[in-house]
GROMACS .gro file of C-alpha atoms in nm:
model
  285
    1UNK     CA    1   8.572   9.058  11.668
    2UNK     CA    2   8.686   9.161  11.313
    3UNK     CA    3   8.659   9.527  11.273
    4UNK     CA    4   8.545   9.607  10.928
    5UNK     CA    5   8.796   9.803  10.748
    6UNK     CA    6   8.689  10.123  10.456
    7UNK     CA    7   8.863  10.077  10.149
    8UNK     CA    8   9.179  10.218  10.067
    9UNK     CA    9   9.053  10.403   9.712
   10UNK     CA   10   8.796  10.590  10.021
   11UNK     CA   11   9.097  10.767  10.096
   12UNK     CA   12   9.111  10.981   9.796
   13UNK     CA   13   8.783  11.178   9.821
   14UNK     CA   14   8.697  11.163  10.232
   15UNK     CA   15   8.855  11.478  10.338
   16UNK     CA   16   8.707  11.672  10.067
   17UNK     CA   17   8.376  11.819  10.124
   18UNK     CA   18   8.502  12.119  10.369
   19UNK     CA   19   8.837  12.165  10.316
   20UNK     CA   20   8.835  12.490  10.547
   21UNK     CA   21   8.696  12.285  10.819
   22UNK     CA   22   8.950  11.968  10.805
   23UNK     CA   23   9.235  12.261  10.770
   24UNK     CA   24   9.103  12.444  11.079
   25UNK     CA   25   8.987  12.163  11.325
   26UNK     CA   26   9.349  11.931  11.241
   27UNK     CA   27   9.615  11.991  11.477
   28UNK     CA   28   9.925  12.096  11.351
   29UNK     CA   29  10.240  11.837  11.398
   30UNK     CA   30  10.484  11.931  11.679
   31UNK     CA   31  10.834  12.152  11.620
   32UNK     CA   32  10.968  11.817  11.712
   33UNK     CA   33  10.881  11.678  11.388
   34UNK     CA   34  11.046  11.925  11.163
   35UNK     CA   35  11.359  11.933  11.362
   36UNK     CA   36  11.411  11.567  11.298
   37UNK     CA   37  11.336  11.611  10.972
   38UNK     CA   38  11.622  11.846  10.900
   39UNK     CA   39  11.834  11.656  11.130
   40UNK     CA   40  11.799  11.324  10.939
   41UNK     CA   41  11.609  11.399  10.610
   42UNK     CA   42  11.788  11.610  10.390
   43UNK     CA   43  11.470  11.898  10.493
   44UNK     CA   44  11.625  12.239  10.410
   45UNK     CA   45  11.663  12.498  10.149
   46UNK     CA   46  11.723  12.429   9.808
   47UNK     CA   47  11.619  12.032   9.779
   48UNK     CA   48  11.332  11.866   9.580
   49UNK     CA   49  11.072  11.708   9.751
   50UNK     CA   50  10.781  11.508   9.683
   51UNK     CA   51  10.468  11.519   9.889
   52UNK     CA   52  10.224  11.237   9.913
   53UNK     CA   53   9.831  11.324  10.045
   54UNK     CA   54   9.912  11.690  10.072
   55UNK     CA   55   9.535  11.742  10.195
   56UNK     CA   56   9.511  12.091  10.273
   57UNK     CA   57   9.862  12.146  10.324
   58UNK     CA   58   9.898  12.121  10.710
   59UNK     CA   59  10.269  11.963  10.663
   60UNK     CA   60  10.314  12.126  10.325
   61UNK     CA   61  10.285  12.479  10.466
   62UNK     CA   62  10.580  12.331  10.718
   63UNK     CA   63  10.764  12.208  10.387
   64UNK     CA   64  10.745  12.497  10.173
   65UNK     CA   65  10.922  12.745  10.482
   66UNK     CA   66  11.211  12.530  10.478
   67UNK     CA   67  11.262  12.706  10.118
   68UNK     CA   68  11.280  12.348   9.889
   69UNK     CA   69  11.397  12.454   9.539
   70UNK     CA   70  11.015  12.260   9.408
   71UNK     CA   71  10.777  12.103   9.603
   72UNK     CA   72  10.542  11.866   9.401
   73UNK     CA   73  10.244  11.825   9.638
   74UNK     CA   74  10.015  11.478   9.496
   75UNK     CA   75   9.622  11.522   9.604
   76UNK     CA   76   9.399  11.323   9.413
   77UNK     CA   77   9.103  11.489   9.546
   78UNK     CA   78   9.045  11.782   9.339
   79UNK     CA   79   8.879  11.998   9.623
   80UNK     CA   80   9.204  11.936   9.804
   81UNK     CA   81   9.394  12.050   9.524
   82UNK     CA   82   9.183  12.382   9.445
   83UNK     CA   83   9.256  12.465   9.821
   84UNK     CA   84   9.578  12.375   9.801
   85UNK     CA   85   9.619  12.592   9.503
   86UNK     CA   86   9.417  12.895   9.650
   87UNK     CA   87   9.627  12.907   9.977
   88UNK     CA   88  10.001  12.873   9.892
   89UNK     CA   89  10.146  13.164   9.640
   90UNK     CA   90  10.470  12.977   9.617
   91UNK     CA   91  10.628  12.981   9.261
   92UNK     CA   92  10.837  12.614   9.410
   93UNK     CA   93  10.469  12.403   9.441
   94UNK     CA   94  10.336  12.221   9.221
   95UNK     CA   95   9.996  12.098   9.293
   96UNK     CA   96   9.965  11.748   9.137
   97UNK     CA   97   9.564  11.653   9.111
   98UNK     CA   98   9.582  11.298   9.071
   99UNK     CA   99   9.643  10.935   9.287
  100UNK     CA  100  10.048  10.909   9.401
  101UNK     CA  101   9.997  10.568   9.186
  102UNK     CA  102   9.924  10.738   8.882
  103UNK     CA  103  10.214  11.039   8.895
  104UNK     CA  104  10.497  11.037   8.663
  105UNK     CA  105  10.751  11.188   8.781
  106UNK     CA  106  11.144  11.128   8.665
  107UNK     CA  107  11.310  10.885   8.839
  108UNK     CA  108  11.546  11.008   9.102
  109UNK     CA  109  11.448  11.351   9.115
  110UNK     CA  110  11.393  11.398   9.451
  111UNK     CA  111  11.601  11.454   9.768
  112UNK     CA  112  11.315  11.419  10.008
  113UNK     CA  113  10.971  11.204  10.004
  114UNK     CA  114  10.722  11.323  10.252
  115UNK     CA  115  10.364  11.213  10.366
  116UNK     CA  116  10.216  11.354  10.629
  117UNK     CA  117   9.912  11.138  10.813
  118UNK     CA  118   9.798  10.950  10.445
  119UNK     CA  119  10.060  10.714  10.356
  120UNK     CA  120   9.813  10.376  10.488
  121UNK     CA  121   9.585  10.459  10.213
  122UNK     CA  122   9.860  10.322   9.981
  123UNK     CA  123   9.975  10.014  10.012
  124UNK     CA  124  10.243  10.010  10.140
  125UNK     CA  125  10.497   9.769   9.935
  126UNK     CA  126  10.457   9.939   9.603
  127UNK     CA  127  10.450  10.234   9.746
  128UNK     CA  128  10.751  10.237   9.883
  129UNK     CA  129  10.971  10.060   9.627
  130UNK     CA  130  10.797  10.350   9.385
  131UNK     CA  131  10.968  10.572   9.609
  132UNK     CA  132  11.272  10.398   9.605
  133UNK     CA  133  11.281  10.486   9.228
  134UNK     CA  134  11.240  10.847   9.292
  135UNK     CA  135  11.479  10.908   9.532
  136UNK     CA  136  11.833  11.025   9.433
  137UNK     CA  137  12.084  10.841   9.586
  138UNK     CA  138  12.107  10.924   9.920
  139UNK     CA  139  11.760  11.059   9.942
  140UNK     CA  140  11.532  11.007  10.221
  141UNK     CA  141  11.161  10.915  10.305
  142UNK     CA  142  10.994  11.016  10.587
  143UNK     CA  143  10.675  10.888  10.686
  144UNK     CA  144  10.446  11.046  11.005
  145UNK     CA  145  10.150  11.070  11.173
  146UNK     CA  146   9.949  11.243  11.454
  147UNK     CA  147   9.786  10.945  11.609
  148UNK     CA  148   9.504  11.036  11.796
  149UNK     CA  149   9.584  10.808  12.069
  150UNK     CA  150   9.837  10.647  12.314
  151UNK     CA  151   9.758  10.327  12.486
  152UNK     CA  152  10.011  10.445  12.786
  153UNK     CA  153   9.778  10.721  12.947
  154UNK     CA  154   9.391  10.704  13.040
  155UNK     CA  155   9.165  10.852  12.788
  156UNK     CA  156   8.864  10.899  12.963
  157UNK     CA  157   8.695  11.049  12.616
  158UNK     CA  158   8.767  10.797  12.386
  159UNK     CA  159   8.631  10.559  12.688
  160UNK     CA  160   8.304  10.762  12.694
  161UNK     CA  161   8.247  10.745  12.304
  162UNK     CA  162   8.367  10.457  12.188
  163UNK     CA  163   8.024  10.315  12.209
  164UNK     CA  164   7.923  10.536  11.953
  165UNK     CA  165   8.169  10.349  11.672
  166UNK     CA  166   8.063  10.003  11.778
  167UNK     CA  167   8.007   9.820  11.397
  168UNK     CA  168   8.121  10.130  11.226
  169UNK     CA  169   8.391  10.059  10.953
  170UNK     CA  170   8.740  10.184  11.034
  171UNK     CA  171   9.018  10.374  10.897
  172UNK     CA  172   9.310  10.186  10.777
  173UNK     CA  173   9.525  10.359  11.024
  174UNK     CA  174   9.309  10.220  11.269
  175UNK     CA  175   9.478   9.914  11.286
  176UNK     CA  176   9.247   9.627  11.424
  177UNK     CA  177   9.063   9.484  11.679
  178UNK     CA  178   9.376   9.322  11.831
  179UNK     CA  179   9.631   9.489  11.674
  180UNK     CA  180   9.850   9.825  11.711
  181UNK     CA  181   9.756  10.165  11.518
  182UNK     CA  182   9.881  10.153  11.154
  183UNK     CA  183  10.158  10.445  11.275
  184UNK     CA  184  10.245  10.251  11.599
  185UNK     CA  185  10.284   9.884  11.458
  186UNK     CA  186  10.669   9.968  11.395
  187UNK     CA  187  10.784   9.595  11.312
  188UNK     CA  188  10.575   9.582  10.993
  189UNK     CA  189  10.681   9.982  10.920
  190UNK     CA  190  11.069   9.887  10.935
  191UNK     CA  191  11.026   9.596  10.769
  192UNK     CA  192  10.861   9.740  10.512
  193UNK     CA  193  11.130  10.026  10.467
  194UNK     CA  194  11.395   9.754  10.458
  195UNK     CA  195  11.212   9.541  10.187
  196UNK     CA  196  11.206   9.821   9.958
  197UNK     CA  197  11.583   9.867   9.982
  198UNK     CA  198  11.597  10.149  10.251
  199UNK     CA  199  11.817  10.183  10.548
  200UNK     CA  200  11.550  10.287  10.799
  201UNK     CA  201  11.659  10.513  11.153
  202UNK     CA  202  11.512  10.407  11.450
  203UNK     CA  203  11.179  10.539  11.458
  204UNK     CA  204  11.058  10.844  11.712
  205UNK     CA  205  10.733  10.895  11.863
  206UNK     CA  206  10.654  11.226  12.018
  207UNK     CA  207  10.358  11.217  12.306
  208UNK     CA  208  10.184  11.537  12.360
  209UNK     CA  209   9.789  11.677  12.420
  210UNK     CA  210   9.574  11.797  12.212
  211UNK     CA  211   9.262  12.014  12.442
  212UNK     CA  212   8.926  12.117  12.259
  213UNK     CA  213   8.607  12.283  12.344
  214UNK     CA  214   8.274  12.087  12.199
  215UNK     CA  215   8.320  12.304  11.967
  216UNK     CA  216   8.623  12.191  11.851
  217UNK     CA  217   8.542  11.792  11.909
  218UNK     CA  218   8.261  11.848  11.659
  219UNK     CA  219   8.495  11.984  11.415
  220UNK     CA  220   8.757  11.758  11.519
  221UNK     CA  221   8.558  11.432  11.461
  222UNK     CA  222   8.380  11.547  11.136
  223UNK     CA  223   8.701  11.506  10.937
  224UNK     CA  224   8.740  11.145  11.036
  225UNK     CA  225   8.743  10.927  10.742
  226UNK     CA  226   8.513  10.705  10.905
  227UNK     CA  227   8.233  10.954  11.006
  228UNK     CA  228   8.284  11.112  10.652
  229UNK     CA  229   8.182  10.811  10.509
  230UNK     CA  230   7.815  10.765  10.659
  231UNK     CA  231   7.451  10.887  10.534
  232UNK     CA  232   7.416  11.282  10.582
  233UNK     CA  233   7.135  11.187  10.899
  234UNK     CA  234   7.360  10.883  11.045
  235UNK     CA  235   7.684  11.137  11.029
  236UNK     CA  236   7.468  11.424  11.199
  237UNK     CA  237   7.366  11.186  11.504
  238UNK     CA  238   7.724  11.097  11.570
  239UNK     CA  239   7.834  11.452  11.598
  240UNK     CA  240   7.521  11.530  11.825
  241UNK     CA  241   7.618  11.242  12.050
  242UNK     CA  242   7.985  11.343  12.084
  243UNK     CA  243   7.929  11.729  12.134
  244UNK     CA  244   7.644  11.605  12.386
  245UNK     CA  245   7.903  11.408  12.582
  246UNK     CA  246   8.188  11.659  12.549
  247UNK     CA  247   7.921  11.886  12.698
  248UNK     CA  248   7.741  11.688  12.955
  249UNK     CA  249   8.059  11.451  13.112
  250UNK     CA  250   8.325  11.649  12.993
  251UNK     CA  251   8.214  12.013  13.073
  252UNK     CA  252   8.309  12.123  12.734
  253UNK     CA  253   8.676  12.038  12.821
  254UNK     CA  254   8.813  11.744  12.645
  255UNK     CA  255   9.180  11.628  12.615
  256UNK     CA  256   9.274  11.393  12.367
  257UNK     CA  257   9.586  11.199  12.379
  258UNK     CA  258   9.830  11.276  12.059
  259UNK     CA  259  10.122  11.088  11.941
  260UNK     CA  260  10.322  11.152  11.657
  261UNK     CA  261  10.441  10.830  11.490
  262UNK     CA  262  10.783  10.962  11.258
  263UNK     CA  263  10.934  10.691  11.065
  264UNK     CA  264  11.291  10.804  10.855
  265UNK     CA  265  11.468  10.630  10.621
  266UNK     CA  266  11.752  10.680  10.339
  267UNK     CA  267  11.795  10.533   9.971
  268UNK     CA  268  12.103  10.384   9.998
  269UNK     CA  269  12.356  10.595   9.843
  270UNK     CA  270  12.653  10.411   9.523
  271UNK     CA  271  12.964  10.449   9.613
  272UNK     CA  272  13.248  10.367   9.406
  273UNK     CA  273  13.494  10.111   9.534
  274UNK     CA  274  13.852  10.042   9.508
  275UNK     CA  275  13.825   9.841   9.255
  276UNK     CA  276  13.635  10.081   9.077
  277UNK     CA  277  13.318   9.870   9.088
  278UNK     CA  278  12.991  10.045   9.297
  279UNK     CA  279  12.908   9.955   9.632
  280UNK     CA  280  12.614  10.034   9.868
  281UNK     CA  281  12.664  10.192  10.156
  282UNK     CA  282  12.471  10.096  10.436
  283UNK     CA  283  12.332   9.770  10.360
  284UNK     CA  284  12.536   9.437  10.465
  285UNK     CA  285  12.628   9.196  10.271
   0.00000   0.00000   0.00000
């Protein structure tokens, strides 16, 4: 059965209406993440970095301690921005309010493209070759998600609810019916980092837990792209039924299983050969 997919312009205003709440009830990304980052992105003081979907600024904050000489974070929903704006007092950000296809920034003028948990609301092609463009020679993209999800251990909660989605329209990161989670389908990633001229790393994923309360699963599943996007009364129901369950089978414990998808990659960097013409270094010929 064909899962019906929400459009990818959805993406810029469904995580807007409670920006406190979708900052509070996200879980943060593992240490893991940020040590990679440094080991194989160029993350560390004194480098320029673009951010794509800053949201509220779960990876930003993350970004901005590693002491970047500017940060320009791209939101283009303008309730994202304002919080984004409110909670950092960093001279280095830059809070750009507007769709990652319509920034203009100079071309390579970055060290470092990030996006944290948004990057299948672009697509994916043009995205990337953009990026391409932006990147310095030498400069690297990096690409991850949380993934609420991992096909390799039960998940008794997910089995209990899923009932409750049946005909609902689904994320892009979703993936479909019969086919891997956006962040775990790593063929198509790679192959997509290649096409636009990159020279990806092996990709890491990073499996962990993630415990709530019902609490928390109501806060939790309220930021969902997918529950954002139905009537007031329908969205309301779905909660109730979830916090019910997380209550009634669950004894207010729930574990959900978390992995975090990282894909790296560098722009190749010109290097001048012995004949004095340029070369690329790490592509074949």
């Amino acid at each position: 059965m064909t899962v019906p997919t929400l459009d990818r312009v959805f993406g810029r205003v469904a995580f807007g209406a409670e920006p406190s709440n979708y900052h509070a009830a996200r879980p943060r990304y593992p240490e893991e993440t940020w040590q990679l980052l440094r080991e194989r992105s160029n993350l560390g003081p004194g480098i320029d970095i673009l951010e794509i979907g800053a949201g509220t600024g779960l990876a930003t904050a993350e970004l901005l301690a590693h002491k970047p000489r500017r940060l320009a974070a791209v939101e283009p929903d303008m309730r994202l921005a304002d919080f984004l704006r409110t909670s950092f007092a960093d001279d280095c950000l830059q809070v750009l309010a507007l769709p990652f296809e319509d920034a203009n920034p100079e071309p390579a003028s970055f060290d470092l493209v990030a996006s944290a948990t948004a990057f299948h609301w672009l697509e994916a092609t043009p995205a990337l070759r953009r990026i391409h463009e932006l990147l310095r020679p030498g400069g690297a993209v990096a690409l991850w998600w949380n993934v609420f999800g991992d096909v390799s251990r039960p998940d008794p909660f997910h089995d209990a609810t899923k009932h409750l989605f049946v005909g609902h329209r689904a994320s892009p990161s979703a993936g479909g019916a019969d086919s891997s989670p956006y962040a775990l389908d790593t063929d198509a990633r790679i192959e997509e980092m290649t096409d636009a001229g990159f020279v990806p790393d092996p990709p890491e994923f990073i499996r962990w837990t993630l415990r709530l309360d019902a609490s928390g699963v109501r806060s939790l599943y309220a930021t969902y792209s997918n529950i954002s996007a139905l009537a007031p009364t329908e969205r309301a129901h779905l909660l109730d039924a979830l916090t019910e369950i997380a209550i009634g089978q669950f004894a207010g414990r729930v574990d959900r299983n978390m992995t975090t998808a990282i894909y790296t990659a560098r722009r190749a960097q010109l290097q001048p050969s012995a004949a004095g013409l340029g070369r690329i270094s790490g592509l074949k010929r």
